[in-house]
Amino acid sequence: MMTFKDLHFPNGFLWGSAASAHQTEGHNNNDWTEWERLPGKIRDGITSEIACDHYNRYEEDFALAKSLGHQVHRFSVEWSRIEPSQGHWDPKELEHYRKVVEALLARDIQPMVTLHHFTNPLWFSNQDAWLNPESPELFAPYCRKMAELLCDYDIIWNTINEPMVVAVAGYLFGEFPPGMHDYGKALTVAKHLLMAHGQAATQIREVYEERGLEQPQIAPVVSVSYFMPADSSNEDDIELAQYYNELYNHIWTRGAVTGTLPEPLGDGSPYAPLQQSTDFIGLNYYSRILVSSEVDFLAGEEPPKDPNLERCEGLDWEVFPEGYYHVLKEFWERYSVPIFLTENGIGTSDDSLRCRYILQHLQQVHRAISEGVDIRGYLVWSLTDNFEWAHGYSSHFGLVEVDYQTLRRQPRESAYMFREIIENNGISAELQSKYLQAAHTPQDC
Ligand code: BGC
């Protein structure tokens, strides 16, 4: 019989969900749209097309978020809509995103706006996208435009979503556009995305400064995995796990926090636009990664997974809540910068697994907070089911189910469980017992 304690979260802790433009809006025209048309790139050969039709149904979706108790909503602006050709702004689309922000604020939901979530306008990808040495400067005018549009509203800004995923999935493992397999290029892209984060923050700061407004909170959003040696007694595995932890989780983040271009992205020198770029770190955590010296990780090989761990549908990530605690502790010990949990969740058709996943991960978040880690909020990925990139519509991450035939939205039980957590600003022992009693948990909490 497992025993549980009531877990209280700090006053002012913010709860909500996250989503991105291309995965939900429908009918975008960007580098992903072109990629989806290539044979074999997306599971089942489908394309995002109408997605969740969120572009037309955002009011309905935000009403749902409100009814489910959400206090903050993270979404991205689709750059290709705002600047469909270089230097040309679409007034209709600018107005659209103003209305999106107003729709959130009207419901007393804090908007968290991401400027770049994986997709690029075609004019930008036709100029080599993030391989182009000018790419950070090409990104800057759009960031200024958005800051000018939204600076009068209460916004939390996210610059770039998961730069290392853009670099690794697009330029090393070839699963995302432009489908390359080149380690050197992946590093170049990571460097340019770091500079782009600096450019974005600088543009936002300048606009607020020029208008005499109080500076907003700005953060990049990093994807963080818990790298573990496949064999904890093997020195080579241990060393490799540390190496990939540095490379994937830390080098980019360190650059953003210290305002430099660290090796091997740059020569360690300061990059002026990165000064004052990072008020907090947006941290996305889903799983662990096992590292073994016996397989070629950079070629996409993996050691065998633990058959006893539950998995994320389609992506096959292992459910490993304890890793969340370790990465949170490590980020706090290294940077002492507040953390906002900008994504956590699981793709599954088994909603009871989603309930367990959320609870077990929040237990670890609470454990980190109780040991002094400054964590400001937690967002479930995602509000609704949506287009899961290379996995198409096969992985269901939503608190709210979407019927892709009718586009009808239906909250799942996990959405109501999460609402109860939000209402209590904590997790009662009773709630944990209800959903976790029969489940495997790494420890009693
Ligand atoms: C991304 C989301 C994605 C989620 C699940 C994150 O890497 O920011 O766009 O849907 O993980 O794969």
Tab-separated table of C-alpha atoms and ligand atoms in Angstrom:
chain	number	residue	atom	x	y	z
A	1	MET	CA	0.000	0.000	0.000
A	2	MET	CA	1.538	3.255	-1.103
A	3	THR	CA	1.266	6.329	1.102
A	4	PHE	CA	0.932	9.858	-0.249
A	5	LYS	CA	1.169	13.362	1.181
A	6	ASP	CA	-0.720	16.488	0.162
A	7	LEU	CA	1.596	18.484	-2.098
A	8	HIS	CA	1.225	22.281	-2.031
A	9	PHE	CA	2.695	24.495	-4.715
A	10	PRO	CA	3.985	28.039	-4.085
A	11	ASN	CA	1.536	30.947	-4.101
A	12	GLY	CA	1.343	32.495	-7.554
A	13	PHE	CA	2.436	29.284	-9.300
A	14	LEU	CA	0.898	29.399	-12.789
A	15	TRP	CA	-0.871	26.442	-14.386
A	16	GLY	CA	-1.955	25.926	-17.972
A	17	SER	CA	-1.161	24.336	-21.309
A	18	ALA	CA	0.931	24.912	-24.413
A	19	ALA	CA	0.490	24.549	-28.164
A	20	SER	CA	2.074	25.782	-31.380
A	21	ALA	CA	0.744	27.428	-34.522
A	22	HIS	CA	1.614	24.856	-37.156
A	23	GLN	CA	0.400	21.954	-35.041
A	24	THR	CA	-3.046	23.413	-34.441
A	25	GLU	CA	-3.996	26.275	-36.776
A	26	GLY	CA	-4.341	24.564	-40.142
A	27	HIS	CA	-3.591	25.822	-43.651
A	28	ASN	CA	-0.157	27.209	-43.111
A	29	ASN	CA	2.306	27.751	-45.913
A	30	ASN	CA	5.841	27.284	-44.629
A	31	ASP	CA	8.834	24.930	-44.870
A	32	TRP	CA	6.934	22.208	-42.994
A	33	THR	CA	4.043	22.426	-45.466
A	34	GLU	CA	6.503	21.624	-48.259
A	35	TRP	CA	8.230	18.920	-46.218
A	36	GLU	CA	4.917	17.181	-45.493
A	37	ARG	CA	4.298	16.826	-49.243
A	38	LEU	CA	7.492	14.791	-49.724
A	39	PRO	CA	6.882	11.034	-49.736
A	40	GLY	CA	7.777	9.188	-46.541
A	41	LYS	CA	8.337	12.210	-44.333
A	42	ILE	CA	5.166	12.028	-42.239
A	43	ARG	CA	3.709	8.881	-40.776
A	44	ASP	CA	0.794	7.463	-42.780
A	45	GLY	CA	1.611	9.922	-45.579
A	46	ILE	CA	-0.697	12.587	-44.202
A	47	THR	CA	-0.190	16.366	-44.119
A	48	SER	CA	-1.158	18.855	-41.412
A	49	GLU	CA	-3.810	20.516	-43.637
A	50	ILE	CA	-6.643	21.833	-41.471
A	51	ALA	CA	-4.990	20.477	-38.266
A	52	CYS	CA	-7.370	21.425	-35.414
A	53	ASP	CA	-8.657	24.481	-37.280
A	54	HIS	CA	-7.506	26.444	-34.262
A	55	TYR	CA	-6.989	29.467	-36.523
A	56	ASN	CA	-10.789	29.758	-36.730
A	57	ARG	CA	-11.672	28.123	-33.421
A	58	TYR	CA	-9.315	29.828	-30.999
A	59	GLU	CA	-12.228	31.401	-29.103
A	60	GLU	CA	-13.754	27.968	-28.549
A	61	ASP	CA	-10.388	26.535	-27.508
A	62	PHE	CA	-9.680	29.327	-25.052
A	63	ALA	CA	-13.190	29.016	-23.608
A	64	LEU	CA	-12.381	25.364	-23.010
A	65	ALA	CA	-9.031	26.224	-21.422
A	66	LYS	CA	-10.850	28.648	-19.146
A	67	SER	CA	-13.468	26.080	-18.187
A	68	LEU	CA	-10.625	23.703	-17.350
A	69	GLY	CA	-9.140	26.254	-14.974
A	70	HIS	CA	-6.063	27.238	-17.019
A	71	GLN	CA	-4.357	30.426	-15.920
A	72	VAL	CA	-1.763	30.718	-18.678
A	73	HIS	CA	-1.654	29.588	-22.297
A	74	ARG	CA	1.488	29.273	-24.372
A	75	PHE	CA	1.072	29.492	-28.143
A	76	SER	CA	3.251	30.445	-31.084
A	77	VAL	CA	2.872	33.053	-33.777
A	78	GLU	CA	3.339	31.717	-37.290
A	79	TRP	CA	6.140	33.818	-38.769
A	80	SER	CA	5.178	32.856	-42.350
A	81	ARG	CA	1.727	34.397	-41.856
A	82	ILE	CA	3.107	37.676	-40.515
A	83	GLU	CA	5.928	38.058	-43.070
A	84	PRO	CA	4.868	35.966	-46.094
A	85	SER	CA	7.608	37.521	-48.206
A	86	GLN	CA	10.703	39.211	-46.889
A	87	GLY	CA	9.949	42.647	-45.450
A	88	HIS	CA	6.224	42.477	-46.289
A	89	TRP	CA	3.797	42.386	-43.399
A	90	ASP	CA	0.293	41.003	-43.631
A	91	PRO	CA	-2.047	43.382	-41.747
A	92	LYS	CA	-4.829	40.786	-41.603
A	93	GLU	CA	-2.562	38.280	-39.851
A	94	LEU	CA	-1.197	40.896	-37.453
A	95	GLU	CA	-4.776	41.685	-36.530
A	96	HIS	CA	-5.498	37.988	-36.111
A	97	TYR	CA	-2.812	37.536	-33.455
A	98	ARG	CA	-3.862	40.710	-31.691
A	99	LYS	CA	-7.328	39.170	-31.400
A	100	VAL	CA	-5.861	35.888	-30.179
A	101	VAL	CA	-4.077	37.705	-27.372
A	102	GLU	CA	-7.190	39.718	-26.555
A	103	ALA	CA	-9.256	36.517	-26.463
A	104	LEU	CA	-6.930	35.095	-23.818
A	105	LEU	CA	-6.790	38.271	-21.755
A	106	ALA	CA	-10.584	38.635	-21.907
A	107	ARG	CA	-10.722	35.282	-20.106
A	108	ASP	CA	-8.048	36.288	-17.640
A	109	ILE	CA	-5.601	33.788	-19.110
A	110	GLN	CA	-1.976	34.970	-19.253
A	111	PRO	CA	-0.642	34.815	-22.844
A	112	MET	CA	2.830	33.332	-23.283
A	113	VAL	CA	3.853	34.070	-26.857
A	114	THR	CA	6.491	32.009	-28.691
A	115	LEU	CA	8.066	33.702	-31.701
A	116	HIS	CA	9.553	30.629	-33.345
A	117	HIS	CA	8.239	27.083	-32.957
A	118	PHE	CA	10.013	24.973	-35.604
A	119	THR	CA	8.490	26.449	-38.805
A	120	ASN	CA	10.065	28.956	-41.211
A	121	PRO	CA	8.650	31.117	-43.999
A	122	LEU	CA	9.543	29.846	-47.461
A	123	TRP	CA	11.537	32.969	-48.364
A	124	PHE	CA	13.708	32.233	-45.316
A	125	SER	CA	14.175	28.516	-45.977
A	126	ASN	CA	15.003	29.392	-49.599
A	127	GLN	CA	17.934	31.392	-48.232
A	128	ASP	CA	19.364	28.389	-46.350
A	129	ALA	CA	17.275	28.995	-43.228
A	130	TRP	CA	19.367	28.765	-40.044
A	131	LEU	CA	22.534	27.837	-41.909
A	132	ASN	CA	22.648	31.348	-43.316
A	133	PRO	CA	25.092	33.514	-41.308
A	134	GLU	CA	22.585	36.369	-41.718
A	135	SER	CA	19.678	34.310	-40.344
A	136	PRO	CA	19.635	35.920	-36.861
A	137	GLU	CA	19.324	39.366	-38.490
A	138	LEU	CA	16.697	38.077	-40.946
A	139	PHE	CA	14.608	36.942	-37.958
A	140	ALA	CA	14.930	40.247	-36.088
A	141	PRO	CA	12.470	42.501	-38.018
A	142	TYR	CA	9.637	40.013	-37.464
A	143	CYS	CA	10.387	39.978	-33.727
A	144	ARG	CA	10.288	43.778	-33.653
A	145	LYS	CA	6.984	43.749	-35.533
A	146	MET	CA	5.422	41.387	-33.013
A	147	ALA	CA	6.766	43.382	-30.066
A	148	GLU	CA	5.294	46.573	-31.585
A	149	LEU	CA	1.972	44.811	-32.075
A	150	LEU	CA	1.690	43.302	-28.599
A	151	CYS	CA	3.722	45.495	-26.248
A	152	ASP	CA	0.646	47.172	-24.802
A	153	TYR	CA	-0.693	43.832	-23.570
A	154	ASP	CA	0.500	41.790	-20.615
A	155	ILE	CA	2.654	39.221	-22.439
A	156	ILE	CA	5.313	36.748	-21.373
A	157	TRP	CA	7.695	36.273	-24.302
A	158	ASN	CA	9.338	33.065	-25.498
A	159	THR	CA	11.845	33.589	-28.287
A	160	ILE	CA	12.908	30.258	-29.823
A	161	ASN	CA	11.324	26.893	-29.036
A	162	GLU	CA	13.775	24.016	-28.577
A	163	PRO	CA	16.754	25.233	-30.617
A	164	MET	CA	18.607	21.959	-30.143
A	165	VAL	CA	15.662	20.019	-31.578
A	166	VAL	CA	15.666	22.268	-34.646
A	167	ALA	CA	19.412	21.646	-35.016
A	168	VAL	CA	19.466	17.929	-34.230
A	169	ALA	CA	16.205	16.758	-35.828
A	170	GLY	CA	16.661	18.910	-38.942
A	171	TYR	CA	20.416	18.782	-39.533
A	172	LEU	CA	21.737	15.655	-37.801
A	173	PHE	CA	19.003	13.008	-37.756
A	174	GLY	CA	17.168	14.357	-40.813
A	175	GLU	CA	13.663	13.819	-39.387
A	176	PHE	CA	12.657	17.475	-39.715
A	177	PRO	CA	13.248	19.830	-42.640
A	178	PRO	CA	15.659	20.259	-44.318
A	179	GLY	CA	16.434	16.576	-43.636
A	180	MET	CA	20.221	16.786	-43.380
A	181	HIS	CA	22.729	14.461	-41.681
A	182	ASP	CA	25.646	16.711	-40.869
A	183	TYR	CA	27.001	17.218	-37.354
A	184	GLY	CA	28.915	20.389	-38.257
A	185	LYS	CA	25.823	21.962	-39.789
A	186	ALA	CA	23.765	21.072	-36.716
A	187	LEU	CA	26.259	23.022	-34.580
A	188	THR	CA	26.135	25.987	-36.960
A	189	VAL	CA	22.343	26.026	-36.756
A	190	ALA	CA	22.443	25.870	-32.953
A	191	LYS	CA	24.831	28.835	-32.950
A	192	HIS	CA	22.620	30.898	-35.254
A	193	LEU	CA	19.553	30.078	-33.170
A	194	LEU	CA	21.394	31.270	-30.079
A	195	MET	CA	22.201	34.531	-31.855
A	196	ALA	CA	18.574	34.714	-33.033
A	197	HIS	CA	17.400	34.400	-29.446
A	198	GLY	CA	19.622	37.371	-28.632
A	199	GLN	CA	18.287	39.333	-31.595
A	200	ALA	CA	14.691	38.613	-30.609
A	201	ALA	CA	15.242	39.675	-26.997
A	202	THR	CA	17.044	42.818	-28.122
A	203	GLN	CA	14.212	43.819	-30.448
A	204	ILE	CA	11.620	43.279	-27.734
A	205	ARG	CA	13.654	45.237	-25.169
A	206	GLU	CA	14.161	48.135	-27.610
A	207	VAL	CA	10.475	48.433	-28.438
A	208	TYR	CA	9.460	48.495	-24.766
A	209	GLU	CA	12.247	50.957	-23.983
A	210	GLU	CA	11.285	53.314	-26.847
A	211	ARG	CA	7.696	53.332	-25.645
A	212	GLY	CA	8.610	53.858	-22.007
A	213	LEU	CA	7.054	50.541	-20.985
A	214	GLU	CA	8.170	48.306	-18.153
A	215	GLN	CA	10.367	45.505	-19.518
A	216	PRO	CA	8.529	42.181	-19.988
A	217	GLN	CA	9.718	38.713	-18.994
A	218	ILE	CA	11.647	37.064	-21.854
A	219	ALA	CA	12.918	33.500	-22.143
A	220	PRO	CA	14.101	30.915	-24.612
A	221	VAL	CA	12.491	27.464	-24.369
A	222	VAL	CA	14.909	24.552	-24.228
A	223	SER	CA	14.262	20.857	-24.672
A	224	VAL	CA	15.927	18.955	-21.853
A	225	SER	CA	16.402	15.187	-21.580
A	226	TYR	CA	17.861	13.193	-18.721
A	227	PHE	CA	20.935	11.472	-20.168
A	228	MET	CA	21.716	8.226	-18.358
A	229	PRO	CA	24.475	5.677	-18.879
A	230	ALA	CA	22.917	2.456	-20.208
A	231	ASP	CA	25.267	0.592	-17.866
A	232	SER	CA	25.861	2.621	-14.705
A	233	SER	CA	29.025	0.662	-13.915
A	234	ASN	CA	30.608	1.311	-17.317
A	235	GLU	CA	32.991	4.311	-17.245
A	236	ASP	CA	32.650	4.910	-20.981
A	237	ASP	CA	28.856	5.034	-20.755
A	238	ILE	CA	29.038	7.419	-17.802
A	239	GLU	CA	31.434	9.720	-19.627
A	240	LEU	CA	29.356	9.685	-22.807
A	241	ALA	CA	26.158	10.472	-20.890
A	242	GLN	CA	27.894	13.483	-19.337
A	243	TYR	CA	29.184	14.550	-22.733
A	244	TYR	CA	25.746	14.496	-24.371
A	245	ASN	CA	24.209	16.189	-21.353
A	246	GLU	CA	26.633	19.076	-21.885
A	247	LEU	CA	26.168	19.172	-25.620
A	248	TYR	CA	22.377	18.896	-25.756
A	249	ASN	CA	21.131	20.332	-22.460
A	250	HIS	CA	23.678	22.900	-21.458
A	251	ILE	CA	25.881	24.557	-24.046
A	252	TRP	CA	23.098	26.510	-25.696
A	253	THR	CA	21.463	27.397	-22.382
A	254	ARG	CA	24.772	28.545	-20.934
A	255	GLY	CA	25.213	30.854	-23.921
A	256	ALA	CA	21.783	32.393	-23.386
A	257	VAL	CA	22.324	32.891	-19.654
A	258	THR	CA	25.905	34.189	-19.846
A	259	GLY	CA	25.541	36.184	-23.070
A	260	THR	CA	28.319	34.323	-24.883
A	261	LEU	CA	28.725	31.914	-27.800
A	262	PRO	CA	30.253	28.926	-25.972
A	263	GLU	CA	32.443	26.317	-27.638
A	264	PRO	CA	31.799	24.385	-29.821
A	265	LEU	CA	29.092	26.771	-31.070
A	266	GLY	CA	31.490	29.724	-31.035
A	267	ASP	CA	34.801	30.729	-29.469
A	268	GLY	CA	33.356	31.603	-26.069
A	269	SER	CA	33.273	35.337	-26.712
A	270	PRO	CA	30.383	37.599	-25.671
A	271	TYR	CA	27.625	38.331	-28.180
A	272	ALA	CA	26.140	41.685	-27.247
A	273	PRO	CA	22.485	40.991	-28.211
A	274	LEU	CA	22.457	38.099	-25.735
A	275	GLN	CA	23.051	40.357	-22.727
A	276	GLN	CA	19.764	40.639	-20.783
A	277	SER	CA	18.149	38.051	-23.063
A	278	THR	CA	17.036	35.532	-20.459
A	279	ASP	CA	14.850	36.458	-17.475
A	280	PHE	CA	13.889	32.831	-16.933
A	281	ILE	CA	14.436	29.491	-18.632
A	282	GLY	CA	11.485	27.806	-20.348
A	283	LEU	CA	12.126	24.106	-19.850
A	284	ASN	CA	10.469	21.257	-21.765
A	285	TYR	CA	10.933	17.753	-20.352
A	286	TYR	CA	9.448	14.505	-21.640
A	287	SER	CA	11.829	11.612	-21.047
A	288	ARG	CA	15.282	10.210	-20.474
A	289	ILE	CA	17.856	9.155	-23.054
A	290	LEU	CA	20.011	6.102	-22.452
A	291	VAL	CA	23.586	6.412	-23.648
A	292	SER	CA	25.840	3.487	-24.457
A	293	SER	CA	29.376	3.415	-25.808
A	294	GLU	CA	28.366	0.326	-27.769
A	295	VAL	CA	26.045	2.110	-30.185
A	296	ASP	CA	26.586	5.078	-32.476
A	297	PHE	CA	24.318	7.691	-30.942
A	298	LEU	CA	25.105	10.364	-33.533
A	299	ALA	CA	23.945	7.933	-36.222
A	300	GLY	CA	20.614	7.659	-34.428
A	301	GLU	CA	21.266	4.279	-32.776
A	302	GLU	CA	19.933	3.607	-29.289
A	303	PRO	CA	20.580	0.966	-26.649
A	304	PRO	CA	17.599	-1.251	-25.762
A	305	LYS	CA	14.857	0.413	-23.721
A	306	ASP	CA	13.561	-0.813	-20.389
A	307	PRO	CA	10.600	-3.112	-21.130
A	308	ASN	CA	9.152	-2.327	-17.687
A	309	LEU	CA	8.681	1.373	-18.386
A	310	GLU	CA	5.551	2.766	-19.994
A	311	ARG	CA	6.036	4.549	-23.331
A	312	CYS	CA	4.774	7.553	-25.257
A	313	GLU	CA	2.634	6.520	-28.235
A	314	GLY	CA	4.451	6.772	-31.581
A	315	LEU	CA	7.564	8.514	-30.293
A	316	ASP	CA	8.376	5.560	-28.029
A	317	TRP	CA	9.830	7.750	-25.264
A	318	GLU	CA	10.088	6.000	-21.905
A	319	VAL	CA	8.125	7.441	-18.999
A	320	PHE	CA	10.837	8.452	-16.533
A	321	PRO	CA	9.573	11.048	-14.014
A	322	GLU	CA	12.639	10.927	-11.789
A	323	GLY	CA	14.725	12.406	-14.592
A	324	TYR	CA	12.617	15.575	-14.299
A	325	TYR	CA	13.799	16.092	-10.730
A	326	HIS	CA	17.443	15.602	-11.674
A	327	VAL	CA	17.401	18.008	-14.612
A	328	LEU	CA	15.546	20.644	-12.587
A	329	LYS	CA	18.095	20.417	-9.791
A	330	GLU	CA	20.948	20.605	-12.252
A	331	PHE	CA	19.535	23.624	-14.093
A	332	TRP	CA	19.005	25.482	-10.835
A	333	GLU	CA	22.437	24.608	-9.447
A	334	ARG	CA	24.164	25.700	-12.631
A	335	TYR	CA	22.266	28.867	-13.572
A	336	SER	CA	20.226	30.112	-10.576
A	337	VAL	CA	17.731	31.495	-13.088
A	338	PRO	CA	13.981	30.945	-12.459
A	339	ILE	CA	12.476	28.078	-14.422
A	340	PHE	CA	9.079	27.879	-16.074
A	341	LEU	CA	7.977	24.393	-17.138
A	342	THR	CA	6.794	25.251	-20.637
A	343	GLU	CA	6.012	21.680	-21.804
A	344	ASN	CA	5.456	18.285	-20.218
A	345	GLY	CA	3.015	15.611	-21.268
A	346	ILE	CA	2.524	12.356	-23.081
A	347	GLY	CA	1.072	11.170	-26.358
A	348	THR	CA	-1.246	8.308	-25.536
A	349	SER	CA	-4.663	6.898	-26.321
A	350	ASP	CA	-4.813	5.636	-22.732
A	351	ASP	CA	-5.910	8.636	-20.711
A	352	SER	CA	-5.270	6.879	-17.403
A	353	LEU	CA	-1.595	6.819	-18.444
A	354	ARG	CA	-1.781	10.586	-19.071
A	355	CYS	CA	-3.202	11.069	-15.561
A	356	ARG	CA	-0.383	9.038	-14.046
A	357	TYR	CA	2.209	10.769	-16.192
A	358	ILE	CA	1.118	14.233	-15.095
A	359	LEU	CA	0.885	13.282	-11.418
A	360	GLN	CA	4.204	11.455	-11.305
A	361	HIS	CA	5.967	14.341	-13.042
A	362	LEU	CA	4.371	16.896	-10.739
A	363	GLN	CA	5.530	14.903	-7.733
A	364	GLN	CA	9.078	15.343	-9.014
A	365	VAL	CA	8.508	19.046	-9.677
A	366	HIS	CA	7.274	19.420	-6.109
A	367	ARG	CA	10.304	17.543	-4.831
A	368	ALA	CA	12.611	19.974	-6.688
A	369	ILE	CA	10.671	23.010	-5.422
A	370	SER	CA	10.837	21.757	-1.850
A	371	GLU	CA	14.626	21.597	-2.239
A	372	GLY	CA	14.775	25.241	-3.279
A	373	VAL	CA	14.491	25.170	-7.079
A	374	ASP	CA	12.691	28.328	-8.236
A	375	ILE	CA	9.942	27.035	-10.528
A	376	ARG	CA	7.238	29.494	-11.568
A	377	GLY	CA	4.666	27.444	-13.449
A	378	TYR	CA	3.767	24.238	-15.278
A	379	LEU	CA	2.186	23.787	-18.710
A	380	VAL	CA	0.841	20.526	-20.067
A	381	TRP	CA	1.658	19.758	-23.683
A	382	SER	CA	-0.947	20.115	-25.000
A	383	LEU	CA	-4.384	21.690	-24.680
A	384	THR	CA	-5.785	19.633	-27.563
A	385	ASP	CA	-4.588	16.740	-29.678
A	386	ASN	CA	-2.667	18.140	-32.622
A	387	PHE	CA	-0.289	17.513	-35.525
A	388	GLU	CA	2.701	15.738	-34.001
A	389	TRP	CA	5.287	16.649	-36.687
A	390	ALA	CA	6.818	13.502	-38.293
A	391	HIS	CA	4.267	11.377	-36.420
A	392	GLY	CA	1.281	13.117	-37.952
A	393	TYR	CA	-1.925	12.556	-36.039
A	394	SER	CA	-0.866	9.233	-34.533
A	395	SER	CA	0.173	10.509	-31.104
A	396	HIS	CA	-2.469	12.054	-28.857
A	397	PHE	CA	-1.038	14.652	-26.494
A	398	GLY	CA	-4.266	16.541	-25.701
A	399	LEU	CA	-5.986	17.111	-22.405
A	400	VAL	CA	-8.803	17.598	-24.872
A	401	GLU	CA	-9.500	15.011	-27.554
A	402	VAL	CA	-10.048	16.226	-31.114
A	403	ASP	CA	-12.169	14.207	-33.515
A	404	TYR	CA	-10.376	14.974	-36.790
A	405	GLN	CA	-13.474	14.156	-38.857
A	406	THR	CA	-15.812	16.592	-37.122
A	407	LEU	CA	-13.209	18.743	-35.269
A	408	ARG	CA	-15.323	18.317	-32.169
A	409	ARG	CA	-13.431	18.870	-28.904
A	410	GLN	CA	-14.000	16.635	-25.912
A	411	PRO	CA	-12.096	17.094	-22.631
A	412	ARG	CA	-10.566	13.886	-21.319
A	413	GLU	CA	-10.626	12.815	-17.692
A	414	SER	CA	-7.009	14.026	-17.346
A	415	ALA	CA	-8.262	17.547	-18.123
A	416	TYR	CA	-10.608	17.403	-15.128
A	417	MET	CA	-7.928	15.877	-12.930
A	418	PHE	CA	-5.610	18.726	-13.921
A	419	ARG	CA	-8.371	21.247	-13.156
A	420	GLU	CA	-8.620	19.866	-9.643
A	421	ILE	CA	-4.860	20.324	-9.212
A	422	ILE	CA	-5.119	23.916	-10.426
A	423	GLU	CA	-8.062	24.694	-8.144
A	424	ASN	CA	-6.126	23.399	-5.122
A	425	ASN	CA	-2.774	24.799	-6.280
A	426	GLY	CA	-1.584	21.385	-5.264
A	427	ILE	CA	-2.189	17.666	-5.336
A	428	SER	CA	-4.074	16.026	-2.531
A	429	ALA	CA	-3.021	12.656	-1.177
A	430	GLU	CA	-6.471	11.462	-2.173
A	431	LEU	CA	-5.992	12.424	-5.819
A	432	GLN	CA	-2.613	10.667	-5.946
A	433	SER	CA	-4.094	7.623	-4.325
A	434	LYS	CA	-6.993	7.562	-6.797
A	435	TYR	CA	-4.761	7.582	-9.884
A	436	LEU	CA	-1.488	6.080	-8.684
A	437	GLN	CA	-2.381	3.422	-6.161
A	438	ALA	CA	-2.199	0.574	-8.609
A	439	ALA	CA	0.585	2.078	-10.661
A	440	HIS	CA	4.301	1.580	-10.617
A	441	THR	CA	5.980	4.683	-9.138
A	442	PRO	CA	9.703	5.047	-8.613
A	443	GLN	CA	9.168	5.839	-4.939
A	444	ASP	CA	6.576	6.739	-2.358
A	445	CYS	CA	6.002	10.486	-2.349
B	1	BGC	C1	7.752	20.319	-29.121
B	1	BGC	C2	6.311	20.111	-29.529
B	1	BGC	C3	6.037	18.633	-29.704
B	1	BGC	C4	6.268	17.940	-28.372
B	1	BGC	C5	6.023	16.443	-28.403
B	1	BGC	C6	8.264	19.318	-28.138
B	1	BGC	O1	9.509	18.862	-28.566
B	1	BGC	O2	7.963	21.640	-28.703
B	1	BGC	O3	6.083	20.830	-30.701
B	1	BGC	O4	4.747	18.384	-30.153
B	1	BGC	O5	7.609	18.129	-27.982
B	1	BGC	O6	6.862	15.834	-29.328
